Every structure is written in structure tokens, then in C-alpha cells.
Amino acid sequence: MSRLFRDVDGGPRCPHGSVVCIGAFDGLHLGHRALVRHAVARSRAIAGVGTTVGLQAVALSFEPLPREFFAPQAPPPRLLSPRAKVEGLLGLGADQVGLLRFNARLSGLDAESFVERVLVEHLRACEVWVGPGFRFGKARAGDIDLLHRLGRRHGFVAGEIEPVMLDGERVSSTRIRAALQDGAFDAAARMLGRPYAIGGRVVRGRQLGRTLGYPTANIRFGGRTPALSGIHATWVHGVGDAPMPSVSSLGTRPTVDGVEPLLEAHLFDFEGDLYGRRIEVEFVAKLRDEEKFDDLPALVAQMDRDAEQARAVLDRSPRNDPPRVPERTSHTEPSFE
């Protein structure tokens, strides 16, 4: 049976019971990790008593995120791709991951129906854990108090973990997005517990960079909005044994009338074909904002300056281990349509 599920049709997925944690999990930052690890630890503790064989730890999230569904013209920036989220949640110990399709049908489900259909009937939850301020159900009417009441009715325990604090403030995806927008990558890394990186499979572009002397490895975002933009000094992981120094552009390429956001990484002193390979681009420092140039020679002149500046920055920057969310777990690559 696949460890990933997208809907709750059919019979019970966890016939022997589950401990469920619920959240958006965008970024899998320190707070998210604390929640998932707590749920996993509770599932192992209950199973260890010997009364519940086959109990599952389930991490439950949504794709697209509710904010993306309700504001398709102005979606929130995403910190993590769906694939990376699944791999990270499995790496944290979840036995199963639910990325429920957030659509009109699910968004119209009231809080009590969500609990009965998803948590009780499909997952047979014995415990449900959420983060601070968690809301759920139609019009976000459900909260921890309702979970407590419904838990008493249906026979499960609900709990809310304490917030994870850093520098006197709660760690949140909103804080991380703001740090990335400001180019504060050290602050973002502290909240994430790892350097910020964007991973994906290298795709073919227009190959304009190659004609300009700057071939790039390109990653698309599949309609999602990236959390940052501009020109950056970066390390690329997944090409060799050690991370490769690089300069990367993330934006719409206004000089050549681009529209779709694209991450383009130029690896220094590298020759080879990366098409189809999965890489991760770790962001070290922002060099400048994206801008539109009058012509291609002006663009190339600026790219020369960017490359020189990126090399200088990386010469002073340590090479980190691959900045991945916790250990990757092998599974069939899912579709998130």
C-alpha cells in the first residue's frame, strides 16, 4: 500500500487506529517538526503498550493549501514543493502522509463532518495533535476546543503542542517568508533548522543562457509562487560529491519577456548535461533584485558582475551538507494535480 493518500474514499485506511497530526507543513520548520515528532512518539508509545498492533502515525495536510485555493489570483508564496513535503514528513517518521485534495468539496465540509469522515471513519484516530491556533472546517469554524468535544464523543484524545519560540517570537512560515524576502538567509535557516533550498528536476528551457555564455540548470514551479526572487549566490547539491558553487536567478526574466517564474542556476566551471536530474539549490546571499535591461549585451555585462560577486561570496561561505528536509524516504513519485 502506498504511504501517500490524496482522498478519503473507500474503507478505513488505518483499521488498527492512528495518531494524527494536522497542518499546512509548508517549509517543515522547527515548529512543524516538533508537531510531527510528537505525534510519531505518541504512536510508538501507544503501540509499545502492546494493546494496539498496527497503529499508524499519520501526517495530514492539504494540496493545494487552503489559502491557494481561496486566493488563486494572489496565492501565498510556497516554501516547499509537495514532493519535498511528503519526503520530509516520511523522513520525520510518519507511517503515512495524507495530502488531501483541497477543492470545493473538501472546503465545503463543516468541522464536525471533517472529524467524523476523515479522522474517525477513515483514519480511526485515537489521538489528534495540532499546532497553536489551528483552525479547520468550513469557514474555519473548528478549533482545539471543538476537537476536544468531538474527541470525547468519538473516543479520541485531542491535543495542541506548545509553540516553538526563537528570539522571543513563534517560529512560523510567515516569519520565514519575510526573512527570505529580506535576504536574511541565516535567520531563515535557524527557523527551518537547515539552509533554505529549492529542489526539483532540471528541465529544458530556451537555452538562451548557453548562447550568452551562461548555461543554466532550470527548475520550474508548476504554477506555485516561489518565496523569493532576484539574483543569488548559491550552492547546487546533487551534481557531484560536493556542492557546486553557482549564481542563480529566480524570477520571470523580464529582459526576454518571460512570464513564468523560473529558477536558473549557473554552475561555475561545470560542463555536462543535467536534464532530468534532481538537484537542490541552496541560497547563500542575495546579490540584487531582478531587473529589465535595454538589450542582451547589457544583461551579459551584469551577469559577469553577478558571477564575480557570487564567487567572492561563496569563497567566504562554508559548504553545507545537502540542505534537505529530514532523511529522504524512497517512494513512488506522486502526482499533485
CSV table of C-alpha atoms in Angstrom, one decimal:
chain,number,residue,atom,x,y,z
A,1,MET,CA,0.0,0.0,0.0
A,2,SER,CA,1.3,3.5,-0.9
A,3,ARG,CA,2.3,5.6,2.1
A,4,LEU,CA,0.7,8.7,0.4
A,5,PHE,CA,-3.0,9.2,0.0
A,6,ARG,CA,-4.9,12.1,-1.6
A,7,ASP,CA,-8.6,11.4,-0.6
A,8,VAL,CA,-10.6,9.6,2.0
A,9,ASP,CA,-12.8,7.5,-0.3
A,10,GLY,CA,-13.2,3.8,0.5
A,11,GLY,CA,-12.9,2.0,3.7
A,12,PRO,CA,-10.7,2.7,6.8
A,13,ARG,CA,-7.1,3.4,5.8
A,14,CYS,CA,-5.9,2.7,9.4
A,15,PRO,CA,-8.1,-0.2,10.6
A,16,HIS,CA,-6.0,-0.6,13.7
A,17,GLY,CA,-6.0,3.0,14.6
A,18,SER,CA,-3.8,6.1,14.2
A,19,VAL,CA,-2.2,9.1,15.8
A,20,VAL,CA,-2.8,12.0,13.5
A,21,CYS,CA,-1.1,15.4,13.3
A,22,ILE,CA,-2.6,18.1,11.0
A,23,GLY,CA,-1.0,21.2,9.5
A,24,ALA,CA,-0.1,23.0,6.3
A,25,PHE,CA,3.5,22.0,6.9
A,26,ASP,CA,4.8,24.5,4.4
A,27,GLY,CA,8.6,24.6,5.0
A,28,LEU,CA,8.7,21.9,7.6
A,29,HIS,CA,10.3,24.3,10.1
A,30,LEU,CA,11.1,23.7,13.7
A,31,GLY,CA,7.5,24.0,14.8
A,32,HIS,CA,6.3,21.6,12.2
A,33,ARG,CA,9.0,19.1,13.1
A,34,ALA,CA,8.1,19.3,16.8
A,35,LEU,CA,4.4,18.5,16.0
A,36,VAL,CA,5.2,15.6,13.7
A,37,ARG,CA,7.8,14.1,16.0
A,38,HIS,CA,5.4,14.4,18.9
A,39,ALA,CA,2.7,12.5,17.0
A,40,VAL,CA,5.2,9.8,15.9
A,41,ALA,CA,6.4,9.4,19.5
A,42,ARG,CA,2.9,9.1,20.8
A,43,SER,CA,2.0,6.4,18.2
A,44,ARG,CA,5.1,4.4,19.1
A,45,ALA,CA,4.4,4.8,22.9
A,46,ILE,CA,0.8,3.6,22.5
A,47,ALA,CA,1.8,0.7,20.2
A,48,GLY,CA,4.6,-0.2,22.7
A,49,VAL,CA,2.0,-0.9,25.4
A,50,GLY,CA,1.0,-3.9,23.3
A,51,THR,CA,-2.7,-3.3,23.1
A,52,THR,CA,-2.7,-1.7,19.7
A,53,VAL,CA,-0.9,-3.6,17.0
A,54,GLY,CA,-0.5,-1.8,13.6
A,55,LEU,CA,-1.2,1.7,14.9
A,56,GLN,CA,-0.1,4.3,12.4
A,57,ALA,CA,1.4,7.7,12.7
A,58,VAL,CA,-0.3,9.9,10.1
A,59,ALA,CA,0.7,13.4,9.0
A,60,LEU,CA,-2.3,15.1,7.4
A,61,SER,CA,-2.0,18.1,5.1
A,62,PHE,CA,-3.6,19.6,2.0
A,63,GLU,CA,-2.7,20.3,-1.6
A,64,PRO,CA,-3.2,22.9,-2.8
A,65,LEU,CA,-3.0,24.8,0.5
A,66,PRO,CA,-6.4,26.3,1.5
A,67,ARG,CA,-5.0,29.8,1.0
A,68,GLU,CA,-4.0,28.9,-2.5
A,69,PHE,CA,-7.5,27.5,-3.2
A,70,PHE,CA,-9.3,30.6,-1.9
A,71,ALA,CA,-7.0,33.2,-3.5
A,72,PRO,CA,-5.9,31.7,-6.8
A,73,GLN,CA,-5.1,35.1,-8.3
A,74,ALA,CA,-2.8,36.0,-5.3
A,75,PRO,CA,-1.6,32.7,-3.8
A,76,PRO,CA,0.8,32.8,-0.9
A,77,PRO,CA,4.5,32.1,-1.7
A,78,ARG,CA,5.4,28.4,-1.1
A,79,LEU,CA,8.4,27.4,0.9
A,80,LEU,CA,8.3,23.7,-0.1
A,81,SER,CA,7.1,21.6,-3.0
A,82,PRO,CA,4.5,18.9,-2.4
A,83,ARG,CA,7.1,16.2,-3.2
A,84,ALA,CA,9.6,17.7,-0.7
A,85,LYS,CA,6.8,17.9,1.9
A,86,VAL,CA,5.9,14.3,1.5
A,87,GLU,CA,9.5,13.2,1.7
A,88,GLY,CA,10.2,15.3,4.7
A,89,LEU,CA,7.1,14.1,6.6
A,90,LEU,CA,8.1,10.5,5.9
A,91,GLY,CA,11.6,11.2,6.9
A,92,LEU,CA,10.4,12.5,10.3
A,93,GLY,CA,8.8,9.1,11.0
A,94,ALA,CA,5.3,9.4,9.7
A,95,ASP,CA,4.0,6.0,8.6
A,96,GLN,CA,1.5,7.6,6.2
A,97,VAL,CA,1.1,11.1,4.7
A,98,GLY,CA,-2.3,12.5,3.6
A,99,LEU,CA,-2.2,15.4,1.1
A,100,LEU,CA,-5.9,15.8,0.8
A,101,ARG,CA,-7.1,17.5,-2.4
A,102,PHE,CA,-8.4,20.8,-1.2
A,103,ASN,CA,-11.2,21.6,-3.5
A,104,ALA,CA,-14.8,22.8,-3.4
A,105,ARG,CA,-16.0,19.5,-2.0
A,106,LEU,CA,-13.5,19.5,0.9
A,107,SER,CA,-13.7,23.2,1.6
A,108,GLY,CA,-17.5,22.9,2.0
A,109,LEU,CA,-17.2,20.2,4.7
A,110,ASP,CA,-18.1,21.6,8.1
A,111,ALA,CA,-15.8,20.9,11.0
A,112,GLU,CA,-17.9,18.1,12.6
A,113,SER,CA,-18.2,16.3,9.3
A,114,PHE,CA,-14.5,16.6,8.7
A,115,VAL,CA,-13.8,15.0,12.0
A,116,GLU,CA,-16.3,12.2,11.5
A,117,ARG,CA,-15.4,11.4,7.9
A,118,VAL,CA,-11.7,11.9,7.9
A,119,LEU,CA,-10.4,11.4,11.5
A,120,VAL,CA,-12.9,8.9,12.8
A,121,GLU,CA,-14.1,6.8,9.8
A,122,HIS,CA,-11.1,6.9,7.6
A,123,LEU,CA,-8.1,7.1,10.0
A,124,ARG,CA,-9.7,5.6,13.1
A,125,ALA,CA,-7.8,8.3,15.2
A,126,CYS,CA,-7.1,7.6,18.8
A,127,GLU,CA,-5.2,10.8,19.2
A,128,VAL,CA,-5.1,14.0,17.1
A,129,TRP,CA,-2.4,16.7,17.5
A,130,VAL,CA,-2.3,20.2,16.1
A,131,GLY,CA,-0.2,23.3,16.4
A,132,PRO,CA,-1.1,26.6,18.1
A,133,GLY,CA,-4.1,28.4,16.7
A,134,PHE,CA,-5.1,25.6,14.4
A,135,ARG,CA,-8.5,26.1,12.6
A,136,PHE,CA,-10.4,23.7,10.3
A,137,GLY,CA,-13.6,23.0,8.6
A,138,LYS,CA,-15.9,25.3,6.6
A,139,ALA,CA,-15.3,29.0,7.3
A,140,ARG,CA,-12.5,27.8,9.7
A,141,ALA,CA,-15.1,27.2,12.3
A,142,GLY,CA,-13.3,24.3,14.0
A,143,ASP,CA,-10.7,24.8,16.7
A,144,ILE,CA,-9.0,22.9,19.5
A,145,ASP,CA,-12.0,23.3,21.8
A,146,LEU,CA,-14.2,21.6,19.2
A,147,LEU,CA,-11.7,18.9,18.7
A,148,HIS,CA,-11.8,18.2,22.5
A,149,ARG,CA,-15.6,18.0,22.5
A,150,LEU,CA,-15.7,15.8,19.4
A,151,GLY,CA,-13.0,13.6,20.7
A,152,ARG,CA,-15.0,12.9,23.8
A,153,ARG,CA,-17.9,12.0,21.6
A,154,HIS,CA,-16.0,9.7,19.2
A,155,GLY,CA,-13.4,8.3,21.6
A,156,PHE,CA,-10.1,10.1,20.6
A,157,VAL,CA,-7.9,12.5,22.5
A,158,ALA,CA,-7.0,15.9,21.0
A,159,GLY,CA,-4.0,18.0,22.0
A,160,GLU,CA,-2.2,21.2,21.0
A,161,ILE,CA,1.6,21.3,21.2
A,162,GLU,CA,3.4,24.4,22.7
A,163,PRO,CA,4.7,26.9,20.1
A,164,VAL,CA,8.4,26.7,19.2
A,165,MET,CA,10.0,30.1,20.0
A,166,LEU,CA,13.1,31.7,18.6
A,167,ASP,CA,14.3,35.1,19.6
A,168,GLY,CA,11.2,35.7,21.6
A,169,GLU,CA,8.8,35.0,18.7
A,170,ARG,CA,7.0,32.0,17.5
A,171,VAL,CA,8.6,30.1,14.6
A,172,SER,CA,6.2,30.3,11.6
A,173,SER,CA,6.1,30.0,7.8
A,174,THR,CA,5.1,33.7,7.7
A,175,ARG,CA,8.3,34.7,9.5
A,176,ILE,CA,10.4,32.5,7.3
A,177,ARG,CA,8.9,34.0,4.1
A,178,ALA,CA,9.6,37.5,5.4
A,179,ALA,CA,13.2,36.6,6.2
A,180,LEU,CA,13.7,35.2,2.7
A,181,GLN,CA,12.2,38.3,1.1
A,182,ASP,CA,14.7,40.4,3.1
A,183,GLY,CA,17.6,38.1,2.0
A,184,ALA,CA,18.1,37.1,5.7
A,185,PHE,CA,19.1,33.5,4.9
A,186,ASP,CA,20.8,32.9,8.2
A,187,ALA,CA,17.6,33.8,10.1
A,188,ALA,CA,15.5,31.6,7.8
A,189,ALA,CA,17.9,28.7,8.3
A,190,ARG,CA,17.7,29.0,12.1
A,191,MET,CA,13.9,28.7,11.9
A,192,LEU,CA,14.0,25.9,9.4
A,193,GLY,CA,16.7,24.0,11.1
A,194,ARG,CA,18.6,23.8,7.8
A,195,PRO,CA,19.7,26.2,5.0
A,196,TYR,CA,16.9,27.2,2.7
A,197,ALA,CA,16.9,25.4,-0.7
A,198,ILE,CA,14.7,24.8,-3.6
A,199,GLY,CA,14.8,21.3,-5.2
A,200,GLY,CA,13.4,20.0,-8.4
A,201,ARG,CA,14.1,18.2,-11.6
A,202,VAL,CA,16.1,20.0,-14.3
A,203,VAL,CA,14.0,20.9,-17.3
A,204,ARG,CA,14.9,22.3,-20.7
A,205,GLY,CA,14.5,26.0,-21.2
A,206,ARG,CA,15.0,28.3,-24.2
A,207,GLN,CA,18.8,27.7,-23.9
A,208,LEU,CA,19.4,31.4,-24.1
A,209,GLY,CA,21.9,31.3,-21.3
A,210,ARG,CA,24.0,28.9,-23.2
A,211,THR,CA,24.3,31.3,-26.2
A,212,LEU,CA,25.2,34.1,-23.7
A,213,GLY,CA,28.0,32.1,-22.1
A,214,TYR,CA,26.0,31.2,-19.0
A,215,PRO,CA,24.3,27.8,-19.4
A,216,THR,CA,21.8,27.1,-16.6
A,217,ALA,CA,20.0,24.3,-14.9
A,218,ASN,CA,16.4,25.3,-14.8
A,219,ILE,CA,13.7,24.3,-12.3
A,220,ARG,CA,10.0,25.2,-12.8
A,221,PHE,CA,7.4,25.8,-10.0
A,222,GLY,CA,4.3,24.1,-11.5
A,223,GLY,CA,2.1,27.1,-11.0
A,224,ARG,CA,3.2,27.7,-7.5
A,225,THR,CA,4.6,31.0,-6.3
A,226,PRO,CA,8.2,31.0,-5.0
A,227,ALA,CA,9.0,32.6,-1.7
A,228,LEU,CA,11.8,34.8,-3.0
A,229,SER,CA,13.1,36.4,-6.2
A,230,GLY,CA,16.3,38.0,-7.6
A,231,ILE,CA,19.9,37.1,-8.2
A,232,HIS,CA,21.7,35.0,-5.6
A,233,ALA,CA,24.9,33.3,-4.7
A,234,THR,CA,24.1,29.6,-4.3
A,235,TRP,CA,25.4,26.1,-3.8
A,236,VAL,CA,23.9,23.3,-6.0
A,237,HIS,CA,23.6,19.9,-4.5
A,238,GLY,CA,23.1,16.6,-6.3
A,239,VAL,CA,25.6,17.0,-9.2
A,240,GLY,CA,28.7,15.7,-7.6
A,241,ASP,CA,30.1,14.5,-4.2
A,242,ALA,CA,30.4,18.1,-3.1
A,243,PRO,CA,28.1,21.1,-3.6
A,244,MET,CA,28.9,23.1,-6.6
A,245,PRO,CA,29.3,26.9,-6.4
A,246,SER,CA,26.8,28.8,-8.6
A,247,VAL,CA,25.0,32.0,-9.3
A,248,SER,CA,21.2,31.7,-9.6
A,249,SER,CA,18.4,33.8,-11.0
A,250,LEU,CA,14.8,33.4,-9.7
A,251,GLY,CA,12.2,35.4,-11.5
A,252,THR,CA,10.3,35.9,-14.7
A,253,ARG,CA,13.3,37.1,-16.9
A,254,PRO,CA,11.8,40.5,-18.0
A,255,THR,CA,14.6,41.3,-20.4
A,256,VAL,CA,13.5,38.4,-22.6
A,257,ASP,CA,9.7,38.9,-22.0
A,258,GLY,CA,9.4,35.9,-19.7
A,259,VAL,CA,6.2,35.3,-17.7
A,260,GLU,CA,6.5,32.0,-15.7
A,261,PRO,CA,8.7,32.1,-12.6
A,262,LEU,CA,11.9,30.0,-13.2
A,263,LEU,CA,14.9,29.2,-11.2
A,264,GLU,CA,18.0,29.2,-13.3
A,265,ALA,CA,21.3,28.1,-11.7
A,266,HIS,CA,24.6,28.6,-13.5
A,267,LEU,CA,27.2,26.2,-12.1
A,268,PHE,CA,30.7,27.6,-12.2
A,269,ASP,CA,33.4,25.6,-14.0
A,270,PHE,CA,31.0,22.8,-14.9
A,271,GLU,CA,30.3,21.1,-18.2
A,272,GLY,CA,27.7,18.4,-18.6
A,273,ASP,CA,24.1,17.6,-19.2
A,274,LEU,CA,21.9,17.9,-16.1
A,275,TYR,CA,18.5,17.5,-17.9
A,276,GLY,CA,16.2,15.2,-15.9
A,277,ARG,CA,18.4,15.2,-12.8
A,278,ARG,CA,17.0,16.2,-9.4
A,279,ILE,CA,19.1,18.9,-7.8
A,280,GLU,CA,18.8,21.3,-4.8
A,281,VAL,CA,19.8,24.9,-5.0
A,282,GLU,CA,20.8,26.3,-1.6
A,283,PHE,CA,20.6,30.1,-1.2
A,284,VAL,CA,23.5,31.8,0.5
A,285,ALA,CA,23.2,35.5,-0.2
A,286,LYS,CA,21.1,37.8,-2.3
A,287,LEU,CA,23.1,39.9,-4.8
A,288,ARG,CA,20.4,42.1,-6.3
A,289,ASP,CA,16.8,42.3,-7.5
A,290,GLU,CA,15.7,41.1,-10.9
A,291,GLU,CA,15.6,43.9,-13.4
A,292,LYS,CA,14.9,44.6,-17.1
A,293,PHE,CA,17.9,45.6,-19.3
A,294,ASP,CA,17.8,47.5,-22.5
A,295,ASP,CA,19.5,44.8,-24.5
A,296,LEU,CA,21.3,41.5,-24.2
A,297,PRO,CA,24.9,42.9,-24.1
A,298,ALA,CA,23.8,45.0,-21.0
A,299,LEU,CA,22.4,41.9,-19.5
A,300,VAL,CA,25.6,39.9,-20.1
A,301,ALA,CA,27.7,42.6,-18.6
A,302,GLN,CA,25.6,42.5,-15.5
A,303,MET,CA,25.8,38.7,-15.4
A,304,ASP,CA,29.6,38.9,-15.5
A,305,ARG,CA,29.4,41.2,-12.4
A,306,ASP,CA,26.9,38.9,-10.7
A,307,ALA,CA,29.2,35.8,-11.3
A,308,GLU,CA,32.2,37.6,-9.9
A,309,GLN,CA,30.3,38.7,-6.8
A,310,ALA,CA,28.8,35.3,-6.3
A,311,ARG,CA,32.3,33.6,-6.4
A,312,ALA,CA,33.6,36.1,-3.8
A,313,VAL,CA,30.6,35.4,-1.5
A,314,LEU,CA,30.9,31.6,-1.8
A,315,ASP,CA,34.7,31.8,-1.2
A,316,ARG,CA,33.7,33.0,2.3
A,317,SER,CA,30.8,30.6,2.7
A,318,PRO,CA,31.1,27.1,4.1
A,319,ARG,CA,29.9,24.2,2.0
A,320,ASN,CA,27.0,22.6,3.9
A,321,ASP,CA,25.7,19.1,3.7
A,322,PRO,CA,22.7,18.7,1.4
A,323,PRO,CA,20.1,21.1,2.8
A,324,ARG,CA,17.3,18.6,2.7
A,325,VAL,CA,14.4,18.1,4.9
A,326,PRO,CA,14.9,15.1,7.1
A,327,GLU,CA,16.1,11.9,5.5
A,328,ARG,CA,14.5,11.2,2.2
A,329,THR,CA,12.4,8.1,2.1
A,330,SER,CA,12.1,6.2,-1.2
A,331,HIS,CA,8.5,6.1,-2.6
A,332,THR,CA,6.8,6.4,-5.9
A,333,GLU,CA,6.8,10.0,-7.1
A,334,PRO,CA,3.2,11.2,-6.7
A,335,SER,CA,1.1,13.4,-8.9
A,336,PHE,CA,-0.3,16.5,-7.2
A,337,GLU,CA,-2.8,17.6,-9.8
